[in-house]
Amino acid sequence: MAGTHTVLLTLLPTVLILIVLAGVESAAVKDGKDSEAKAGASKQVFMPASDASNFFKRRGRRSPGTYEEYYAEQRLKMAANERRREHLEEQHDEHENYLEEERDEQYERTRERNEQWREFHYDGQYPRYPHHRRYV
């Protein structure tokens, strides 16, 4: 007896929900003037079933495309190539700037190191550079 009550209590809300929802046709469709105004827009978006079935049959997979399709694909490829070229050019410029800065810093460090070495090893007895010496 207790099992029967449990089953009835679980089925009762389900039956009530089904009865309430049976009167509703669709939650997305509204009745009124909005649907009439949007009928023109839906006609532009949706096409009859016969046209829809012919849409894919119109041109096979291996048949050549129209000139407009070919031209649109070429424009897309050219735009992608241009973006890729600009990106690579920008990376190249950044790398060149980095290399130039590295070379300048390396040159400066080398020059300072050589200058310090010359100052440390100069004893005042002869000119600092061999090409400044007089020939004997």
Short mmCIF file of N, CA and C in Angstrom, two decimals:
data_model
loop_
_atom_site.label_atom_id
_atom_site.label_comp_id
_atom_site.label_asym_id
_atom_site.label_seq_id
_atom_site.Cartn_x
_atom_site.Cartn_y
_atom_site.Cartn_z
N MET A 1 0.82 -1.19 0.00
CA MET A 1 0.00 0.00 0.00
C MET A 1 0.86 1.26 0.00
N ALA A 2 1.93 1.23 0.77
CA ALA A 2 2.82 2.39 0.83
C ALA A 2 3.52 2.59 -0.51
N GLY A 3 3.83 1.48 -1.18
CA GLY A 3 4.48 1.58 -2.50
C GLY A 3 3.55 2.22 -3.52
N THR A 4 2.25 1.94 -3.43
CA THR A 4 1.29 2.52 -4.35
C THR A 4 1.18 4.03 -4.15
N HIS A 5 1.18 4.46 -2.89
CA HIS A 5 1.13 5.90 -2.60
C HIS A 5 2.37 6.61 -3.14
N THR A 6 3.52 5.98 -3.01
CA THR A 6 4.76 6.58 -3.50
C THR A 6 4.74 6.73 -5.01
N VAL A 7 4.27 5.72 -5.70
CA VAL A 7 4.19 5.78 -7.16
C VAL A 7 3.20 6.84 -7.60
N LEU A 8 2.05 6.91 -6.95
CA LEU A 8 1.05 7.92 -7.31
C LEU A 8 1.56 9.33 -7.05
N LEU A 9 2.26 9.54 -5.94
CA LEU A 9 2.77 10.87 -5.63
C LEU A 9 3.87 11.31 -6.61
N THR A 10 4.63 10.39 -7.18
CA THR A 10 5.65 10.76 -8.16
C THR A 10 5.04 10.97 -9.54
N LEU A 11 3.96 10.24 -9.85
CA LEU A 11 3.35 10.38 -11.17
C LEU A 11 2.42 11.58 -11.26
N LEU A 12 1.85 12.02 -10.14
CA LEU A 12 0.90 13.13 -10.15
C LEU A 12 1.52 14.43 -10.68
N PRO A 13 2.71 14.88 -10.23
CA PRO A 13 3.29 16.11 -10.80
C PRO A 13 3.61 15.96 -12.29
N THR A 14 4.01 14.78 -12.69
CA THR A 14 4.33 14.55 -14.11
C THR A 14 3.08 14.70 -14.96
N VAL A 15 1.97 14.13 -14.52
CA VAL A 15 0.72 14.22 -15.26
C VAL A 15 0.23 15.67 -15.31
N LEU A 16 0.36 16.40 -14.21
CA LEU A 16 -0.07 17.80 -14.19
C LEU A 16 0.76 18.64 -15.16
N ILE A 17 2.05 18.42 -15.21
CA ILE A 17 2.91 19.17 -16.14
C ILE A 17 2.54 18.86 -17.57
N LEU A 18 2.27 17.59 -17.87
CA LEU A 18 1.89 17.22 -19.24
C LEU A 18 0.55 17.84 -19.63
N ILE A 19 -0.39 17.93 -18.70
CA ILE A 19 -1.70 18.53 -19.00
C ILE A 19 -1.54 20.01 -19.28
N VAL A 20 -0.72 20.69 -18.49
CA VAL A 20 -0.52 22.13 -18.69
C VAL A 20 0.20 22.39 -20.01
N LEU A 21 1.20 21.59 -20.32
CA LEU A 21 1.98 21.82 -21.53
C LEU A 21 1.27 21.34 -22.80
N ALA A 22 0.21 20.57 -22.67
CA ALA A 22 -0.50 20.08 -23.86
C ALA A 22 -1.18 21.23 -24.58
N GLY A 23 -1.57 22.27 -23.86
CA GLY A 23 -2.23 23.43 -24.49
C GLY A 23 -1.26 24.33 -25.22
N VAL A 24 0.00 24.23 -24.94
CA VAL A 24 1.00 25.10 -25.56
C VAL A 24 1.48 24.45 -26.85
N GLU A 25 1.40 25.21 -27.97
CA GLU A 25 1.87 24.66 -29.24
C GLU A 25 3.38 24.77 -29.37
N SER A 26 3.88 25.96 -29.14
CA SER A 26 5.32 26.17 -29.25
C SER A 26 5.69 27.39 -28.43
N ALA A 27 6.82 27.33 -27.77
CA ALA A 27 7.24 28.46 -26.96
C ALA A 27 7.90 29.52 -27.81
N ALA A 28 8.38 29.18 -29.01
CA ALA A 28 9.11 30.13 -29.83
C ALA A 28 8.19 30.95 -30.73
N VAL A 29 6.99 30.49 -31.01
CA VAL A 29 6.08 31.17 -31.92
C VAL A 29 5.16 32.06 -31.11
N LYS A 30 5.11 33.35 -31.52
CA LYS A 30 4.22 34.28 -30.85
C LYS A 30 3.06 34.60 -31.77
N ASP A 31 1.88 34.74 -31.17
CA ASP A 31 0.72 35.15 -31.95
C ASP A 31 0.63 36.66 -31.89
N GLY A 32 0.29 37.28 -33.01
CA GLY A 32 0.11 38.73 -32.98
C GLY A 32 0.70 39.38 -34.19
N LYS A 33 0.92 40.70 -34.05
CA LYS A 33 1.36 41.50 -35.17
C LYS A 33 2.85 41.31 -35.47
N ASP A 34 3.65 40.91 -34.48
CA ASP A 34 5.08 40.73 -34.70
C ASP A 34 5.36 39.64 -35.72
N SER A 35 4.57 38.57 -35.67
CA SER A 35 4.80 37.48 -36.61
C SER A 35 4.48 37.91 -38.04
N GLU A 36 3.47 38.79 -38.20
CA GLU A 36 3.14 39.27 -39.55
C GLU A 36 4.23 40.19 -40.08
N ALA A 37 4.81 41.00 -39.22
CA ALA A 37 5.87 41.92 -39.65
C ALA A 37 7.14 41.15 -40.01
N LYS A 38 7.38 40.09 -39.32
CA LYS A 38 8.59 39.31 -39.57
C LYS A 38 8.41 38.28 -40.68
N ALA A 39 7.22 38.18 -41.21
CA ALA A 39 6.98 37.20 -42.27
C ALA A 39 7.81 37.54 -43.49
N GLY A 40 7.95 38.82 -43.79
CA GLY A 40 8.76 39.22 -44.94
C GLY A 40 10.23 38.88 -44.72
N ALA A 41 10.72 39.06 -43.50
CA ALA A 41 12.12 38.74 -43.20
C ALA A 41 12.34 37.24 -43.25
N SER A 42 11.36 36.45 -42.78
CA SER A 42 11.53 35.01 -42.82
C SER A 42 11.50 34.48 -44.24
N LYS A 43 10.78 35.15 -45.12
CA LYS A 43 10.76 34.73 -46.51
C LYS A 43 12.11 34.95 -47.17
N GLN A 44 12.83 35.96 -46.70
CA GLN A 44 14.16 36.21 -47.25
C GLN A 44 15.16 35.19 -46.75
N VAL A 45 14.99 34.72 -45.53
CA VAL A 45 15.94 33.79 -44.94
C VAL A 45 15.65 32.36 -45.36
N PHE A 46 14.37 31.96 -45.27
CA PHE A 46 14.00 30.59 -45.57
C PHE A 46 13.51 30.48 -47.02
N MET A 47 13.73 29.31 -47.60
CA MET A 47 13.29 29.07 -48.98
C MET A 47 12.41 27.84 -49.00
N PRO A 48 11.61 27.68 -50.03
CA PRO A 48 10.76 26.50 -50.13
C PRO A 48 11.59 25.22 -50.18
N ALA A 49 10.97 24.12 -49.84
CA ALA A 49 11.68 22.84 -49.78
C ALA A 49 12.20 22.43 -51.14
N SER A 50 11.45 22.73 -52.20
CA SER A 50 11.90 22.34 -53.54
C SER A 50 13.18 23.10 -53.91
N ASP A 51 13.23 24.38 -53.58
CA ASP A 51 14.44 25.16 -53.87
C ASP A 51 15.60 24.70 -52.99
N ALA A 52 15.29 24.34 -51.76
CA ALA A 52 16.35 23.90 -50.85
C ALA A 52 16.97 22.60 -51.34
N SER A 53 16.17 21.70 -51.85
CA SER A 53 16.71 20.43 -52.33
C SER A 53 17.52 20.66 -53.60
N ASN A 54 17.09 21.61 -54.44
CA ASN A 54 17.82 21.90 -55.67
C ASN A 54 19.08 22.71 -55.42
N PHE A 55 19.17 23.33 -54.25
CA PHE A 55 20.33 24.18 -53.95
C PHE A 55 21.62 23.38 -53.97
N PHE A 56 21.58 22.18 -53.39
CA PHE A 56 22.79 21.37 -53.34
C PHE A 56 22.99 20.56 -54.62
N LYS A 57 21.93 20.35 -55.36
CA LYS A 57 22.05 19.59 -56.61
C LYS A 57 22.49 20.48 -57.77
N ARG A 58 22.42 21.77 -57.59
CA ARG A 58 22.70 22.70 -58.67
C ARG A 58 24.12 22.53 -59.21
N ARG A 59 25.09 22.36 -58.33
CA ARG A 59 26.46 22.22 -58.79
C ARG A 59 27.10 21.07 -58.05
N GLY A 60 27.68 20.15 -58.79
CA GLY A 60 28.32 19.01 -58.17
C GLY A 60 29.63 19.40 -57.52
N ARG A 61 30.21 18.44 -56.83
CA ARG A 61 31.44 18.70 -56.10
C ARG A 61 32.61 18.95 -57.02
N ARG A 62 32.66 18.23 -58.11
CA ARG A 62 33.82 18.32 -58.99
C ARG A 62 33.60 19.26 -60.16
N SER A 63 32.41 19.80 -60.28
CA SER A 63 32.17 20.70 -61.40
C SER A 63 32.80 22.06 -61.08
N PRO A 64 33.22 22.79 -62.09
CA PRO A 64 33.88 24.07 -61.85
C PRO A 64 32.91 25.09 -61.26
N GLY A 65 33.44 25.94 -60.42
CA GLY A 65 32.62 26.95 -59.79
C GLY A 65 32.43 28.13 -60.72
N THR A 66 31.58 29.04 -60.31
CA THR A 66 31.35 30.23 -61.11
C THR A 66 32.53 31.17 -60.94
N TYR A 67 32.60 32.16 -61.84
CA TYR A 67 33.69 33.12 -61.78
C TYR A 67 33.63 33.93 -60.48
N GLU A 68 32.43 34.25 -60.01
CA GLU A 68 32.29 35.02 -58.78
C GLU A 68 32.82 34.24 -57.58
N GLU A 69 32.51 32.93 -57.54
CA GLU A 69 33.02 32.11 -56.45
C GLU A 69 34.53 32.03 -56.49
N TYR A 70 35.06 31.83 -57.69
CA TYR A 70 36.52 31.75 -57.84
C TYR A 70 37.17 33.07 -57.42
N TYR A 71 36.58 34.17 -57.86
CA TYR A 71 37.13 35.48 -57.53
C TYR A 71 37.06 35.75 -56.03
N ALA A 72 35.96 35.35 -55.39
CA ALA A 72 35.83 35.53 -53.94
C ALA A 72 36.87 34.70 -53.19
N GLU A 73 37.09 33.46 -53.64
CA GLU A 73 38.12 32.63 -52.99
C GLU A 73 39.50 33.24 -53.17
N GLN A 74 39.77 33.77 -54.37
CA GLN A 74 41.07 34.38 -54.60
C GLN A 74 41.27 35.62 -53.73
N ARG A 75 40.21 36.40 -53.56
CA ARG A 75 40.32 37.58 -52.68
C ARG A 75 40.60 37.17 -51.24
N LEU A 76 39.95 36.09 -50.78
CA LEU A 76 40.21 35.61 -49.43
C LEU A 76 41.65 35.14 -49.29
N LYS A 77 42.14 34.42 -50.29
CA LYS A 77 43.53 33.94 -50.23
C LYS A 77 44.50 35.10 -50.25
N MET A 78 44.22 36.08 -51.11
CA MET A 78 45.11 37.24 -51.19
C MET A 78 45.12 38.02 -49.88
N ALA A 79 43.97 38.16 -49.25
CA ALA A 79 43.90 38.87 -47.97
C ALA A 79 44.67 38.11 -46.90
N ALA A 80 44.54 36.78 -46.88
CA ALA A 80 45.28 35.98 -45.90
C ALA A 80 46.78 36.07 -46.16
N ASN A 81 47.18 36.02 -47.43
CA ASN A 81 48.60 36.15 -47.75
C ASN A 81 49.14 37.51 -47.36
N GLU A 82 48.36 38.55 -47.55
CA GLU A 82 48.79 39.90 -47.17
C GLU A 82 48.96 40.01 -45.66
N ARG A 83 48.00 39.46 -44.91
CA ARG A 83 48.13 39.48 -43.45
C ARG A 83 49.37 38.71 -43.00
N ARG A 84 49.59 37.54 -43.62
CA ARG A 84 50.76 36.73 -43.26
C ARG A 84 52.05 37.46 -43.59
N ARG A 85 52.09 38.13 -44.77
CA ARG A 85 53.28 38.85 -45.18
C ARG A 85 53.56 40.02 -44.23
N GLU A 86 52.51 40.75 -43.86
CA GLU A 86 52.70 41.86 -42.93
C GLU A 86 53.19 41.38 -41.57
N HIS A 87 52.65 40.26 -41.12
CA HIS A 87 53.07 39.71 -39.83
C HIS A 87 54.54 39.30 -39.88
N LEU A 88 54.92 38.61 -40.94
CA LEU A 88 56.31 38.17 -41.06
C LEU A 88 57.26 39.36 -41.22
N GLU A 89 56.82 40.37 -41.95
CA GLU A 89 57.65 41.56 -42.11
C GLU A 89 57.84 42.26 -40.77
N GLU A 90 56.77 42.33 -39.98
CA GLU A 90 56.86 42.95 -38.66
C GLU A 90 57.81 42.15 -37.76
N GLN A 91 57.71 40.83 -37.80
CA GLN A 91 58.63 40.00 -37.01
C GLN A 91 60.06 40.20 -37.46
N HIS A 92 60.26 40.30 -38.77
CA HIS A 92 61.61 40.49 -39.31
C HIS A 92 62.18 41.84 -38.84
N ASP A 93 61.36 42.89 -38.88
CA ASP A 93 61.82 44.20 -38.43
C ASP A 93 62.17 44.19 -36.94
N GLU A 94 61.33 43.52 -36.15
CA GLU A 94 61.62 43.44 -34.72
C GLU A 94 62.93 42.69 -34.47
N HIS A 95 63.15 41.63 -35.22
CA HIS A 95 64.38 40.85 -35.06
C HIS A 95 65.60 41.67 -35.49
N GLU A 96 65.46 42.42 -36.57
CA GLU A 96 66.57 43.29 -37.02
C GLU A 96 66.89 44.33 -35.96
N ASN A 97 65.87 44.94 -35.36
CA ASN A 97 66.10 45.93 -34.30
C ASN A 97 66.79 45.28 -33.11
N TYR A 98 66.35 44.08 -32.75
CA TYR A 98 66.98 43.37 -31.64
C TYR A 98 68.45 43.09 -31.94
N LEU A 99 68.73 42.61 -33.16
CA LEU A 99 70.13 42.32 -33.51
C LEU A 99 70.98 43.58 -33.51
N GLU A 100 70.43 44.66 -34.00
CA GLU A 100 71.19 45.91 -34.02
C GLU A 100 71.53 46.37 -32.60
N GLU A 101 70.55 46.29 -31.70
CA GLU A 101 70.82 46.66 -30.31
C GLU A 101 71.86 45.73 -29.68
N GLU A 102 71.75 44.44 -29.96
CA GLU A 102 72.73 43.50 -29.41
C GLU A 102 74.13 43.80 -29.93
N ARG A 103 74.26 44.08 -31.23
CA ARG A 103 75.57 44.40 -31.80
C ARG A 103 76.14 45.67 -31.19
N ASP A 104 75.27 46.69 -31.02
CA ASP A 104 75.74 47.94 -30.41
C ASP A 104 76.23 47.71 -28.99
N GLU A 105 75.45 46.93 -28.22
CA GLU A 105 75.86 46.66 -26.84
C GLU A 105 77.16 45.85 -26.81
N GLN A 106 77.28 44.86 -27.69
CA GLN A 106 78.50 44.05 -27.73
C GLN A 106 79.69 44.91 -28.13
N TYR A 107 79.51 45.80 -29.10
CA TYR A 107 80.59 46.68 -29.52
C TYR A 107 81.02 47.58 -28.38
N GLU A 108 80.05 48.12 -27.66
CA GLU A 108 80.37 49.01 -26.54
C GLU A 108 81.11 48.26 -25.43
N ARG A 109 80.67 47.05 -25.12
CA ARG A 109 81.36 46.27 -24.08
C ARG A 109 82.79 45.94 -24.51
N THR A 110 82.96 45.56 -25.77
CA THR A 110 84.30 45.22 -26.27
C THR A 110 85.19 46.44 -26.24
N ARG A 111 84.68 47.58 -26.66
CA ARG A 111 85.47 48.81 -26.67
C ARG A 111 85.89 49.19 -25.25
N GLU A 112 84.98 49.12 -24.30
CA GLU A 112 85.32 49.45 -22.92
C GLU A 112 86.34 48.47 -22.35
N ARG A 113 86.17 47.19 -22.65
CA ARG A 113 87.11 46.19 -22.14
C ARG A 113 88.52 46.42 -22.71
N ASN A 114 88.61 46.70 -23.99
CA ASN A 114 89.91 46.96 -24.60
C ASN A 114 90.53 48.23 -24.04
N GLU A 115 89.71 49.23 -23.83
CA GLU A 115 90.22 50.48 -23.27
C GLU A 115 90.75 50.26 -21.86
N GLN A 116 90.03 49.50 -21.06
CA GLN A 116 90.51 49.22 -19.70
C GLN A 116 91.79 48.40 -19.73
N TRP A 117 91.87 47.46 -20.67
CA TRP A 117 93.09 46.65 -20.76
C TRP A 117 94.28 47.52 -21.13
N ARG A 118 94.10 48.44 -22.08
CA ARG A 118 95.19 49.33 -22.49
C ARG A 118 95.62 50.23 -21.34
N GLU A 119 94.66 50.78 -20.59
CA GLU A 119 95.02 51.64 -19.46
C GLU A 119 95.77 50.87 -18.39
N PHE A 120 95.35 49.64 -18.15
CA PHE A 120 96.00 48.84 -17.12
C PHE A 120 97.43 48.46 -17.53
N HIS A 121 97.63 48.14 -18.80
CA HIS A 121 98.94 47.68 -19.25
C HIS A 121 99.86 48.79 -19.73
N TYR A 122 99.42 50.01 -19.75
CA TYR A 122 100.27 51.12 -20.21
C TYR A 122 101.21 51.52 -19.09
N ASP A 123 102.53 51.49 -19.36
CA ASP A 123 103.49 51.84 -18.31
C ASP A 123 104.14 53.19 -18.56
N GLY A 124 103.76 53.90 -19.60
CA GLY A 124 104.28 55.24 -19.84
C GLY A 124 105.60 55.27 -20.56
N GLN A 125 106.23 54.16 -20.85
CA GLN A 125 107.55 54.14 -21.47
C GLN A 125 107.48 54.30 -22.99
N TYR A 126 106.41 53.92 -23.59
CA TYR A 126 106.31 53.98 -25.04
C TYR A 126 104.89 54.39 -25.41
N PRO A 127 104.71 54.82 -26.63
CA PRO A 127 103.35 55.20 -27.03
C PRO A 127 102.39 54.03 -26.90
N ARG A 128 101.14 54.35 -26.74
CA ARG A 128 100.15 53.32 -26.45
C ARG A 128 99.94 52.36 -27.60
N TYR A 129 100.07 52.83 -28.81
CA TYR A 129 99.77 51.98 -29.95
C TYR A 129 101.02 51.73 -30.76
N PRO A 130 101.24 50.53 -31.24
CA PRO A 130 102.47 50.23 -31.98
C PRO A 130 102.62 51.06 -33.25
N HIS A 131 101.55 51.44 -33.89
CA HIS A 131 101.69 52.20 -35.12
C HIS A 131 102.08 53.65 -34.87
N HIS A 132 102.14 54.09 -33.61
CA HIS A 132 102.60 55.43 -33.29
C HIS A 132 104.11 55.46 -33.04
N ARG A 133 104.74 54.35 -32.98
CA ARG A 133 106.20 54.31 -32.69
C ARG A 133 106.99 54.82 -33.88
N ARG A 134 108.16 55.37 -33.54
CA ARG A 134 109.06 55.79 -34.60
C ARG A 134 109.83 54.57 -35.07
N TYR A 135 110.17 54.61 -36.36
CA TYR A 135 110.95 53.49 -36.87
C TYR A 135 112.39 53.70 -36.51
N VAL A 136 113.06 52.62 -36.12
CA VAL A 136 114.45 52.73 -35.72
C VAL A 136 115.36 52.29 -36.83
#
